[in-house]
PDB file of C-alpha atoms in Angstrom:
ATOM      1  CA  UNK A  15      -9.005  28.364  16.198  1.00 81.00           C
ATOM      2  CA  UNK A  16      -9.552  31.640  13.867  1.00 92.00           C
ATOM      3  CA  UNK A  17      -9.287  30.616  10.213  1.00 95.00           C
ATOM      4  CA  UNK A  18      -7.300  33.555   8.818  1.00 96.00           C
ATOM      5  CA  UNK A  19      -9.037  34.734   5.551  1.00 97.00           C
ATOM      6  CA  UNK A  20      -7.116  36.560   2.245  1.00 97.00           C
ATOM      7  CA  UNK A  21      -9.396  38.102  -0.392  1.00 96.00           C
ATOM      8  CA  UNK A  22      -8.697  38.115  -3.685  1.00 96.00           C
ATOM      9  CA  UNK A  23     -10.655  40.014  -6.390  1.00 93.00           C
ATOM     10  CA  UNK A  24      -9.924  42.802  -8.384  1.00 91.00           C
ATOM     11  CA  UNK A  25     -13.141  44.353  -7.737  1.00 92.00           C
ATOM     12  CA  UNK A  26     -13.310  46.057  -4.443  1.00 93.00           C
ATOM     13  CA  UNK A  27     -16.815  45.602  -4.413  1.00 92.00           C
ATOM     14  CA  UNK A  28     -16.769  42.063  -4.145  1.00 91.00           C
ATOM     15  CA  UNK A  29     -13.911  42.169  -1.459  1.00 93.00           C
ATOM     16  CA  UNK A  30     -15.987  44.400   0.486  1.00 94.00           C
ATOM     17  CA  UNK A  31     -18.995  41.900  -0.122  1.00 93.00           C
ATOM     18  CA  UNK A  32     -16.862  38.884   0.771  1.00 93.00           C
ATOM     19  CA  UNK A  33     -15.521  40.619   3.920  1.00 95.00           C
ATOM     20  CA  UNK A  34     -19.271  41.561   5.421  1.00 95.00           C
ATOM     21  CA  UNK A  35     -20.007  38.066   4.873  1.00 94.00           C
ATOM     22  CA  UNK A  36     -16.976  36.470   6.191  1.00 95.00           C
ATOM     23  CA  UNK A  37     -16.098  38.910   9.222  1.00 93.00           C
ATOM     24  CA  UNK A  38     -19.591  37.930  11.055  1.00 94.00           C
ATOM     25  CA  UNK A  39     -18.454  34.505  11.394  1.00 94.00           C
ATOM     26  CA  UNK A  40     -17.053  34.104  14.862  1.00 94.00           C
ATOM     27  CA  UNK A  41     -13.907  31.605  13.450  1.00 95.00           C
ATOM     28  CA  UNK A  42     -13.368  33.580  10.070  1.00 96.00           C
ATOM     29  CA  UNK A  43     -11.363  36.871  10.597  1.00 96.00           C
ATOM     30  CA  UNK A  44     -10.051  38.448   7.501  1.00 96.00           C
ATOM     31  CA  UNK A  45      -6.222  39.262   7.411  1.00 96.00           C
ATOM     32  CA  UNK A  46      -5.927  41.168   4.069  1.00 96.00           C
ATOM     33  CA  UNK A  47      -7.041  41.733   0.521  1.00 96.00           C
ATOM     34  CA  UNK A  48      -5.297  41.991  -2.670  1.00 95.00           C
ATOM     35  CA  UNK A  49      -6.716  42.775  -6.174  1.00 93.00           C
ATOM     36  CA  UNK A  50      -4.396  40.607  -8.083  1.00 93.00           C
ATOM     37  CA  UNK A  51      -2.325  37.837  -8.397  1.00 91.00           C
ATOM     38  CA  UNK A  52       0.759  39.553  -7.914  1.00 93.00           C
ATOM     39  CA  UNK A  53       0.276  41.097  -4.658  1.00 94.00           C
ATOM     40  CA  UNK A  54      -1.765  37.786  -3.609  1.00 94.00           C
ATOM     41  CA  UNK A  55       1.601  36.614  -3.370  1.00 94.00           C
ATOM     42  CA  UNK A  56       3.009  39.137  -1.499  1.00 94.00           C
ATOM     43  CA  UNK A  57       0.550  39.316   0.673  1.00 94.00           C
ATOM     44  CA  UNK A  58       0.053  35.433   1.402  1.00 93.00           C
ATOM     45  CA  UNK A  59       4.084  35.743   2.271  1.00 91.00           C
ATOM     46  CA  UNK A  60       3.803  38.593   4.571  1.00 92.00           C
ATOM     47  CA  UNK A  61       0.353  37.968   6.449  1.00 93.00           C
ATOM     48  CA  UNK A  62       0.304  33.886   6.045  1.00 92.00           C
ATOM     49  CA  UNK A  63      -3.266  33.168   5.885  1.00 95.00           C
ATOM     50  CA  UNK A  64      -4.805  29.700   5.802  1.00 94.00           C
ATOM     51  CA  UNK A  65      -7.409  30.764   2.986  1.00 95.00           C
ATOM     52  CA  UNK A  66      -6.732  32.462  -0.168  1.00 96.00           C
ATOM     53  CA  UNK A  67     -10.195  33.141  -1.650  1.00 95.00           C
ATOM     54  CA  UNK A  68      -8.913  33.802  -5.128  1.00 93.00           C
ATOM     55  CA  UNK A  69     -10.601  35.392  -7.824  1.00 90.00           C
ATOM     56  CA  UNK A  70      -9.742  33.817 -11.773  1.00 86.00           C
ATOM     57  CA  UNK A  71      -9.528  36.647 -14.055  1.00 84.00           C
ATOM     58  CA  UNK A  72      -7.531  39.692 -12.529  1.00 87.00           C
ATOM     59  CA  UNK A  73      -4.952  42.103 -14.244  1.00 84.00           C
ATOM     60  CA  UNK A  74      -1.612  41.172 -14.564  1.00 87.00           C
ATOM     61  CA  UNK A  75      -0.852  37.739 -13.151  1.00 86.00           C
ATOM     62  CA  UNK A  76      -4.207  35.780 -12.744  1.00 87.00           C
ATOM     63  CA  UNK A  77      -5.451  33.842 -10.027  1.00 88.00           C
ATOM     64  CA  UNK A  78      -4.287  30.252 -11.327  1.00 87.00           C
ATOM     65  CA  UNK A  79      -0.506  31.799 -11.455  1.00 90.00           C
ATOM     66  CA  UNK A  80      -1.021  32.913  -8.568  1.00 92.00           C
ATOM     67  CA  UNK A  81      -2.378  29.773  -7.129  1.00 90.00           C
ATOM     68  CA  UNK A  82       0.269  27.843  -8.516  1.00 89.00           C
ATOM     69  CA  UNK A  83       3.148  29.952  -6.671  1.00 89.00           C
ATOM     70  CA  UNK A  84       1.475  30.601  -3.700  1.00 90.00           C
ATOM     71  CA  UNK A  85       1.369  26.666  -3.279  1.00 86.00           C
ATOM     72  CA  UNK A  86       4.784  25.499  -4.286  1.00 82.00           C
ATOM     73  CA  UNK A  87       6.210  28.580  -2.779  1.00 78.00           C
ATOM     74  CA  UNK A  88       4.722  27.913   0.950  1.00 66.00           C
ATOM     75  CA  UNK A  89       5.408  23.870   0.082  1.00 61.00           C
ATOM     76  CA  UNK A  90       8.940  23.505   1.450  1.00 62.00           C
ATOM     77  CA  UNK A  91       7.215  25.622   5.087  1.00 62.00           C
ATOM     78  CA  UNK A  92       5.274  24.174   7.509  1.00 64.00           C
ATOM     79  CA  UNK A  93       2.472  26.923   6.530  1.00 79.00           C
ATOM     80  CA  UNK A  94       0.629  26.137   3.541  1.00 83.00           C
ATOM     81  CA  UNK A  95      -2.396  28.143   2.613  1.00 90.00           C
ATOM     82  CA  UNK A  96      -5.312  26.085   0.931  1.00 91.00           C
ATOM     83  CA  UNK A  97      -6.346  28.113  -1.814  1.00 92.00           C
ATOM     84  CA  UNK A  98     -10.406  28.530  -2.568  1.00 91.00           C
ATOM     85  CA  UNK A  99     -10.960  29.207  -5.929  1.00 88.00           C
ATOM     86  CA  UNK A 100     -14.435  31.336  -6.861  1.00 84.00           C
ATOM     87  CA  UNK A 101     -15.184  31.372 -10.446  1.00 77.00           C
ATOM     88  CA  UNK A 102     -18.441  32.544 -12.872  1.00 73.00           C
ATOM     89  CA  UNK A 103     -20.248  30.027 -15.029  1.00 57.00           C
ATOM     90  CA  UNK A 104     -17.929  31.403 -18.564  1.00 51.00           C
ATOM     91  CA  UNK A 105     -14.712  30.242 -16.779  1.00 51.00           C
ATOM     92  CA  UNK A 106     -14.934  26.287 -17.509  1.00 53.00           C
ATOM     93  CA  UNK A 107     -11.376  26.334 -19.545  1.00 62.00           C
ATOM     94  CA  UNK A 108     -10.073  27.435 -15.971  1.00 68.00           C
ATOM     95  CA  UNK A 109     -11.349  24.757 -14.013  1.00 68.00           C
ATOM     96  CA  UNK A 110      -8.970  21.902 -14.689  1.00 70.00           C
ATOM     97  CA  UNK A 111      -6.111  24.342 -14.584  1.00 75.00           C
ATOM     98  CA  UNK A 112      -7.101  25.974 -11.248  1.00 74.00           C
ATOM     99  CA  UNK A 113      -7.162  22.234  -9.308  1.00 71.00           C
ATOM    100  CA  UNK A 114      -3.547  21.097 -11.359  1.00 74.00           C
ATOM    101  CA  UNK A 115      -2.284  24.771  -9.871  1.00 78.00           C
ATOM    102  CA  UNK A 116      -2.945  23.477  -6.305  1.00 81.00           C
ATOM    103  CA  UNK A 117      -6.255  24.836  -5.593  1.00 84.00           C
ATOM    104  CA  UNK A 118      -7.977  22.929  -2.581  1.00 83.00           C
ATOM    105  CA  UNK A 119     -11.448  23.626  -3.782  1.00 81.00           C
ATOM    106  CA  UNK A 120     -13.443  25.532  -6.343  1.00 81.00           C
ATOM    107  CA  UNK A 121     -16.743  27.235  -6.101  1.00 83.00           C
ATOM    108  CA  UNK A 122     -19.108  29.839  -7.806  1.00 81.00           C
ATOM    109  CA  UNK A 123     -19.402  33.649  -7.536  1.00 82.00           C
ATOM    110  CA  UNK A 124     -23.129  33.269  -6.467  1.00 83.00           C
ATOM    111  CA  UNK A 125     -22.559  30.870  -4.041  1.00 84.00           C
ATOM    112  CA  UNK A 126     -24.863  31.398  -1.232  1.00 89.00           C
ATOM    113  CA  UNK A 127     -23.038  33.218   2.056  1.00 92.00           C
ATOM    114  CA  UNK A 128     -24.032  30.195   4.093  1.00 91.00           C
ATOM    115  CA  UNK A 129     -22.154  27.809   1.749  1.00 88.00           C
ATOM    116  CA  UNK A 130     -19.111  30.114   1.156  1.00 91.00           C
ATOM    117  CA  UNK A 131     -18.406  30.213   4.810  1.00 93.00           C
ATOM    118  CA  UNK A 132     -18.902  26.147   5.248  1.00 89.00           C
ATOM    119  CA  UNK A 133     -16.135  25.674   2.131  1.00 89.00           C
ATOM    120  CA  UNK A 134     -13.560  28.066   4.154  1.00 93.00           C
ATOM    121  CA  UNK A 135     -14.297  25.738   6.941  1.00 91.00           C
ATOM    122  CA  UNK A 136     -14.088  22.177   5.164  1.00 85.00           C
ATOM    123  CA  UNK A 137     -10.599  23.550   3.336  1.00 87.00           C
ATOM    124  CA  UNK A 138      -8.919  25.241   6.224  1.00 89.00           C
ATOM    125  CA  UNK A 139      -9.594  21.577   8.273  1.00 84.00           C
ATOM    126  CA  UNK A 140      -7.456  20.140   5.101  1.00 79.00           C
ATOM    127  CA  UNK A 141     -10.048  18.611   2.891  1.00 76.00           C
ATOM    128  CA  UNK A 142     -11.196  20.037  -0.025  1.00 72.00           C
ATOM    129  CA  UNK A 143     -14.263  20.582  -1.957  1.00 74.00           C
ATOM    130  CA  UNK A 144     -16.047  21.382  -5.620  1.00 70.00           C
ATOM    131  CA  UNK A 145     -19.177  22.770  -6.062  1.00 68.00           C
ATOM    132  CA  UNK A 146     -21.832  20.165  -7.363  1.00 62.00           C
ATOM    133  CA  UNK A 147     -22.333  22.177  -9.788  1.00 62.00           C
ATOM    134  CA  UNK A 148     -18.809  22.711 -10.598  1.00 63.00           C
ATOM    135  CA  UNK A 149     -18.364  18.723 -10.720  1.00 61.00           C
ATOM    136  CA  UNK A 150     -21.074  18.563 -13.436  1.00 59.00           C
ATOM    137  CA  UNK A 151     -19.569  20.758 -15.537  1.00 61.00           C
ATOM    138  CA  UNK A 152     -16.519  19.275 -15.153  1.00 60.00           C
ATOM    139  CA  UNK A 153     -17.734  15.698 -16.231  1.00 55.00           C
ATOM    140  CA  UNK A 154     -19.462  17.615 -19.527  1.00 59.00           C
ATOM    141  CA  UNK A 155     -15.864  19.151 -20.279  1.00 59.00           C
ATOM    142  CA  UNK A 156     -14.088  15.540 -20.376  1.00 55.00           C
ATOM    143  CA  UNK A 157     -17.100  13.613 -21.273  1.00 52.00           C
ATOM    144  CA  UNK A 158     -15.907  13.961 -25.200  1.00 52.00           C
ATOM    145  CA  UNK A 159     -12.837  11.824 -24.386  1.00 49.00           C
ATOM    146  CA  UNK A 160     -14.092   9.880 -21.258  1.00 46.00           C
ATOM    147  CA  UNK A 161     -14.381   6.181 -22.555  1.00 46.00           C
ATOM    148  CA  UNK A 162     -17.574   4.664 -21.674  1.00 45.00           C
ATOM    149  CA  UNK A 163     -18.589   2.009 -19.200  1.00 42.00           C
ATOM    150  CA  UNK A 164     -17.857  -0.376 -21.806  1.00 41.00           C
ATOM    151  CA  UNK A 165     -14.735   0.367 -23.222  1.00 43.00           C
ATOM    152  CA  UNK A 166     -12.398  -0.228 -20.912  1.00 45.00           C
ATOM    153  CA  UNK A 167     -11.766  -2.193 -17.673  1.00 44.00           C
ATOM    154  CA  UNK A 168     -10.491  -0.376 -14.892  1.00 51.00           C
ATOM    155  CA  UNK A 169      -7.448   1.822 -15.816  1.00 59.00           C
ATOM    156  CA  UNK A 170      -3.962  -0.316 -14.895  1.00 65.00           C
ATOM    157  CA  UNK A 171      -3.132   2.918 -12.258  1.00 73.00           C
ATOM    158  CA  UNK A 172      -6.258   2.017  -9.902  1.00 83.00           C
ATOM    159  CA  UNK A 173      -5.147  -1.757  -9.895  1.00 85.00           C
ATOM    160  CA  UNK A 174      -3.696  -1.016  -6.846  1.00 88.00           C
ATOM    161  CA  UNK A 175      -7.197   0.126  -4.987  1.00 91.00           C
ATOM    162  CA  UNK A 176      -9.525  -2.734  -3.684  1.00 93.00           C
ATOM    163  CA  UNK A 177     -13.176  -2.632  -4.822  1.00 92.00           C
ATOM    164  CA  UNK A 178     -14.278  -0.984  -1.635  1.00 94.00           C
ATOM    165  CA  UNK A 179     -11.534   1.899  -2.176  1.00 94.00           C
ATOM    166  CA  UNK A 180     -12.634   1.852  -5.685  1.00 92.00           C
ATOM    167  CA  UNK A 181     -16.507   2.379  -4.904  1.00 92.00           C
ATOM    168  CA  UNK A 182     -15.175   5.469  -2.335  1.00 93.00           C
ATOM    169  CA  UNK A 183     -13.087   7.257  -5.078  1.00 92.00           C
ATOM    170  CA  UNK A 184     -16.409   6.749  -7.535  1.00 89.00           C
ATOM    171  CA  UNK A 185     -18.345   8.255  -5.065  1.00 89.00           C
ATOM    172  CA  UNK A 186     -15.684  11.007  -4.344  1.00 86.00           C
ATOM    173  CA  UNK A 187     -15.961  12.085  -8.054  1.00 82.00           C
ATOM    174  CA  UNK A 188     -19.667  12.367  -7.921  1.00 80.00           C
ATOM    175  CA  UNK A 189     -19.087  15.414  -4.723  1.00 74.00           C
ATOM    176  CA  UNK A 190     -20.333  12.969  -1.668  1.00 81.00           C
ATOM    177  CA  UNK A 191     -19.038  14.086   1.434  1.00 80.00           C
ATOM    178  CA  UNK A 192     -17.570  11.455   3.708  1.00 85.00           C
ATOM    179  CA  UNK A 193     -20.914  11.502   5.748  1.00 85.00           C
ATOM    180  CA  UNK A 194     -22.704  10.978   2.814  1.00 87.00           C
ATOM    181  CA  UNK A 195     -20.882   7.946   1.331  1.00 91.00           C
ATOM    182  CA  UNK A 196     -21.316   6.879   5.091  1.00 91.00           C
ATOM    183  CA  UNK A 197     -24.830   6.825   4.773  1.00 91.00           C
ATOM    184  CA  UNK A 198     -24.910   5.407   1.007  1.00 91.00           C
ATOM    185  CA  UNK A 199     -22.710   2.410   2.121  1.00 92.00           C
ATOM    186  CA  UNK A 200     -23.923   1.895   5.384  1.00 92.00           C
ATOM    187  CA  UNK A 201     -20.601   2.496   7.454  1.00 92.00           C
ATOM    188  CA  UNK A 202     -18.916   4.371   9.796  1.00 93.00           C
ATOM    189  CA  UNK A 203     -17.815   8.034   8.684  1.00 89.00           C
ATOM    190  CA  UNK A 204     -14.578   7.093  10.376  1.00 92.00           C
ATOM    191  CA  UNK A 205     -14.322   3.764   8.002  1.00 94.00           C
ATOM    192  CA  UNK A 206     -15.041   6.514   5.039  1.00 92.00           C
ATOM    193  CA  UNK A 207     -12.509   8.412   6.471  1.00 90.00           C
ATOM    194  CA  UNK A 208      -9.799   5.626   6.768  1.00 93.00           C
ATOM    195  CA  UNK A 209     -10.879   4.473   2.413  1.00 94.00           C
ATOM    196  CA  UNK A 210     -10.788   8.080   1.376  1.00 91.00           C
ATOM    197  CA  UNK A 211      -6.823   7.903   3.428  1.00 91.00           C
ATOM    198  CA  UNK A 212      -6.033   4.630   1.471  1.00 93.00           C
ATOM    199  CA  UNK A 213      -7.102   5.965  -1.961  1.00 93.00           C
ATOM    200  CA  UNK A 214      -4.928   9.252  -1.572  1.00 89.00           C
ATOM    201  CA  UNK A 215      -2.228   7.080  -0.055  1.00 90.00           C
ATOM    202  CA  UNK A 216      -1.809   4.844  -2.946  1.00 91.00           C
ATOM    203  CA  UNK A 217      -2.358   6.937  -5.897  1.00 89.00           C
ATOM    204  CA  UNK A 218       0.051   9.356  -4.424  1.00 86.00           C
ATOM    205  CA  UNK A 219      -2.927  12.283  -4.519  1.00 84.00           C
ATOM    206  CA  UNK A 220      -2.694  15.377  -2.528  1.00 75.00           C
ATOM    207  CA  UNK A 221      -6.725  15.592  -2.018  1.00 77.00           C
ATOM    208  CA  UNK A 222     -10.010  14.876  -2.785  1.00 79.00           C
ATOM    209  CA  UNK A 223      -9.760  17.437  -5.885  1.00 74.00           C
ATOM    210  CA  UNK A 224      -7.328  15.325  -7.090  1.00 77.00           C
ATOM    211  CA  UNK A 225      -9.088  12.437  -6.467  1.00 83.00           C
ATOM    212  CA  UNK A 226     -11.728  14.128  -8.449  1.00 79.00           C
ATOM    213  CA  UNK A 227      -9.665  15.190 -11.614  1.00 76.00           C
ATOM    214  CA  UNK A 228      -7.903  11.676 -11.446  1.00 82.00           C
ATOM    215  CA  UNK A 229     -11.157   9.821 -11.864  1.00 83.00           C
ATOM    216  CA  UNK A 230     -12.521  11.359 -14.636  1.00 75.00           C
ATOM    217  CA  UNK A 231      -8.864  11.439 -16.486  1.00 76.00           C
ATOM    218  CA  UNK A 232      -8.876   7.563 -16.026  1.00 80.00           C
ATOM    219  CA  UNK A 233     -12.469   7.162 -17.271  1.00 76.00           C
ATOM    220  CA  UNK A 234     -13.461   5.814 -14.136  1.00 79.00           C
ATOM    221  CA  UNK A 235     -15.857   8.674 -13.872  1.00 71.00           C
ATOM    222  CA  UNK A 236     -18.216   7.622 -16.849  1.00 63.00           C
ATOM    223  CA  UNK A 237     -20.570  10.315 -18.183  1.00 50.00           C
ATOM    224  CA  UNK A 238     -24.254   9.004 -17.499  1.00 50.00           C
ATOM    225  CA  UNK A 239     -22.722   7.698 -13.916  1.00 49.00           C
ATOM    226  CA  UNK A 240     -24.250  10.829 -11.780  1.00 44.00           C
ATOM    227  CA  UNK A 241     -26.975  11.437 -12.595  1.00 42.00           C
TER     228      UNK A 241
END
């Protein structure tokens, strides 16, 4: 299946950049481009894509706005677009905001090409996905306010989670794929696949970004615990 591609920059250059890269992959066709958050809302209406790589900082209505209605908008439809947020390092006060909007995953500007295409892939398939990176920085932004290891017992929301679910949502929060916890548990991806199910399941989440934001809210993501 072709994974229908909207850019979303207000520098043409970039689109143009983003559209060389993208329109060599086989599976990646791009359906339209838009250079800000107000006509990335028009156009995600008209054209329906499946990705919306959207830029932060545009004129006008920005790219979490945009996000944000582009989402709950396309919610009530059976089409959806997953929205892919790209970002610079000077953007952390967006980070939080973007994933709360809706986003499905949120990476750098200087990602490499090969890593850019492999996040279309992993959020048009319905999972999502934060740059390593990203996650650190992250952690360092709620670290002031995180309890520590410490200070708390798990947080009365995750009581519902065994400790197997709970070690898989820990793991989430550090950026492990599902064939990495795999490996670092010594299951099945498919048993990954069922915990990571059962933690979104019961704590009513949407995705593993959620997952993500959720565990560091609840201090269950400690600072110190990835390094």
């Amino acid at each position: 299946m072709t994974i229908r591609v909207l850019l979303v920059d207000d520098q043409p250059l970039l689109r143009t950049g983003f559209r060389f890269i993208l329109e060599a992959e086989p599976d990646i066709t791009v359906v339209g481009e838009a250079g800000d958050g107000a006509t990335a809302m028009d156009q995600s209406r008209a054209l329906l894509p499946d990705v919306v790589l959207m830029d932060v900082r545009m004129p006008g209505t920005d790219g979490i706005e945009a996000t944000r209605r582009i989402v709950k908008d396309a919610a009530p439809s059976a089409h959806v677009p997953k929205v892919l947020v790209l970002t610079t390092f000077d953007l952390d006060e967006y980070i939080v905001e973007a994933l709360r909007a809706g986003a499905s995953g949120f990476l750098l500007k200087d990602v490499p090409p090969d890593d850019l295409v492999q996040a279309i892939r992993v959020v048009a398939a319905g999972d999502a996905i934060v740059a390593p990176s990203v996650t650190r920085r992250l952690l360092d932004k709620f670290a002031a306010r995180l309890p520590s290891a410490h200070q708390q017992a798990t947080p009365a929301r995750l009581d519902r989670l065994t400790e197997r679910e709970l070690e898989v949502l820990r793991l989430i929060a550090k950026g492990m794929s599902n064939a990495e916890i795999a490996a670092g548990l010594v299951v099945s991806e498919t048993t990954v696949k069922t915990h990571v199910g059962n933690v979104l399941t019961k704590l009513g989440l949407r995705d593993r970004v959620q997952a993500v934001v959720l565990a560091y809210e609840t201090g269950l993501a400690v600072p110190g615990s990835f390094s």
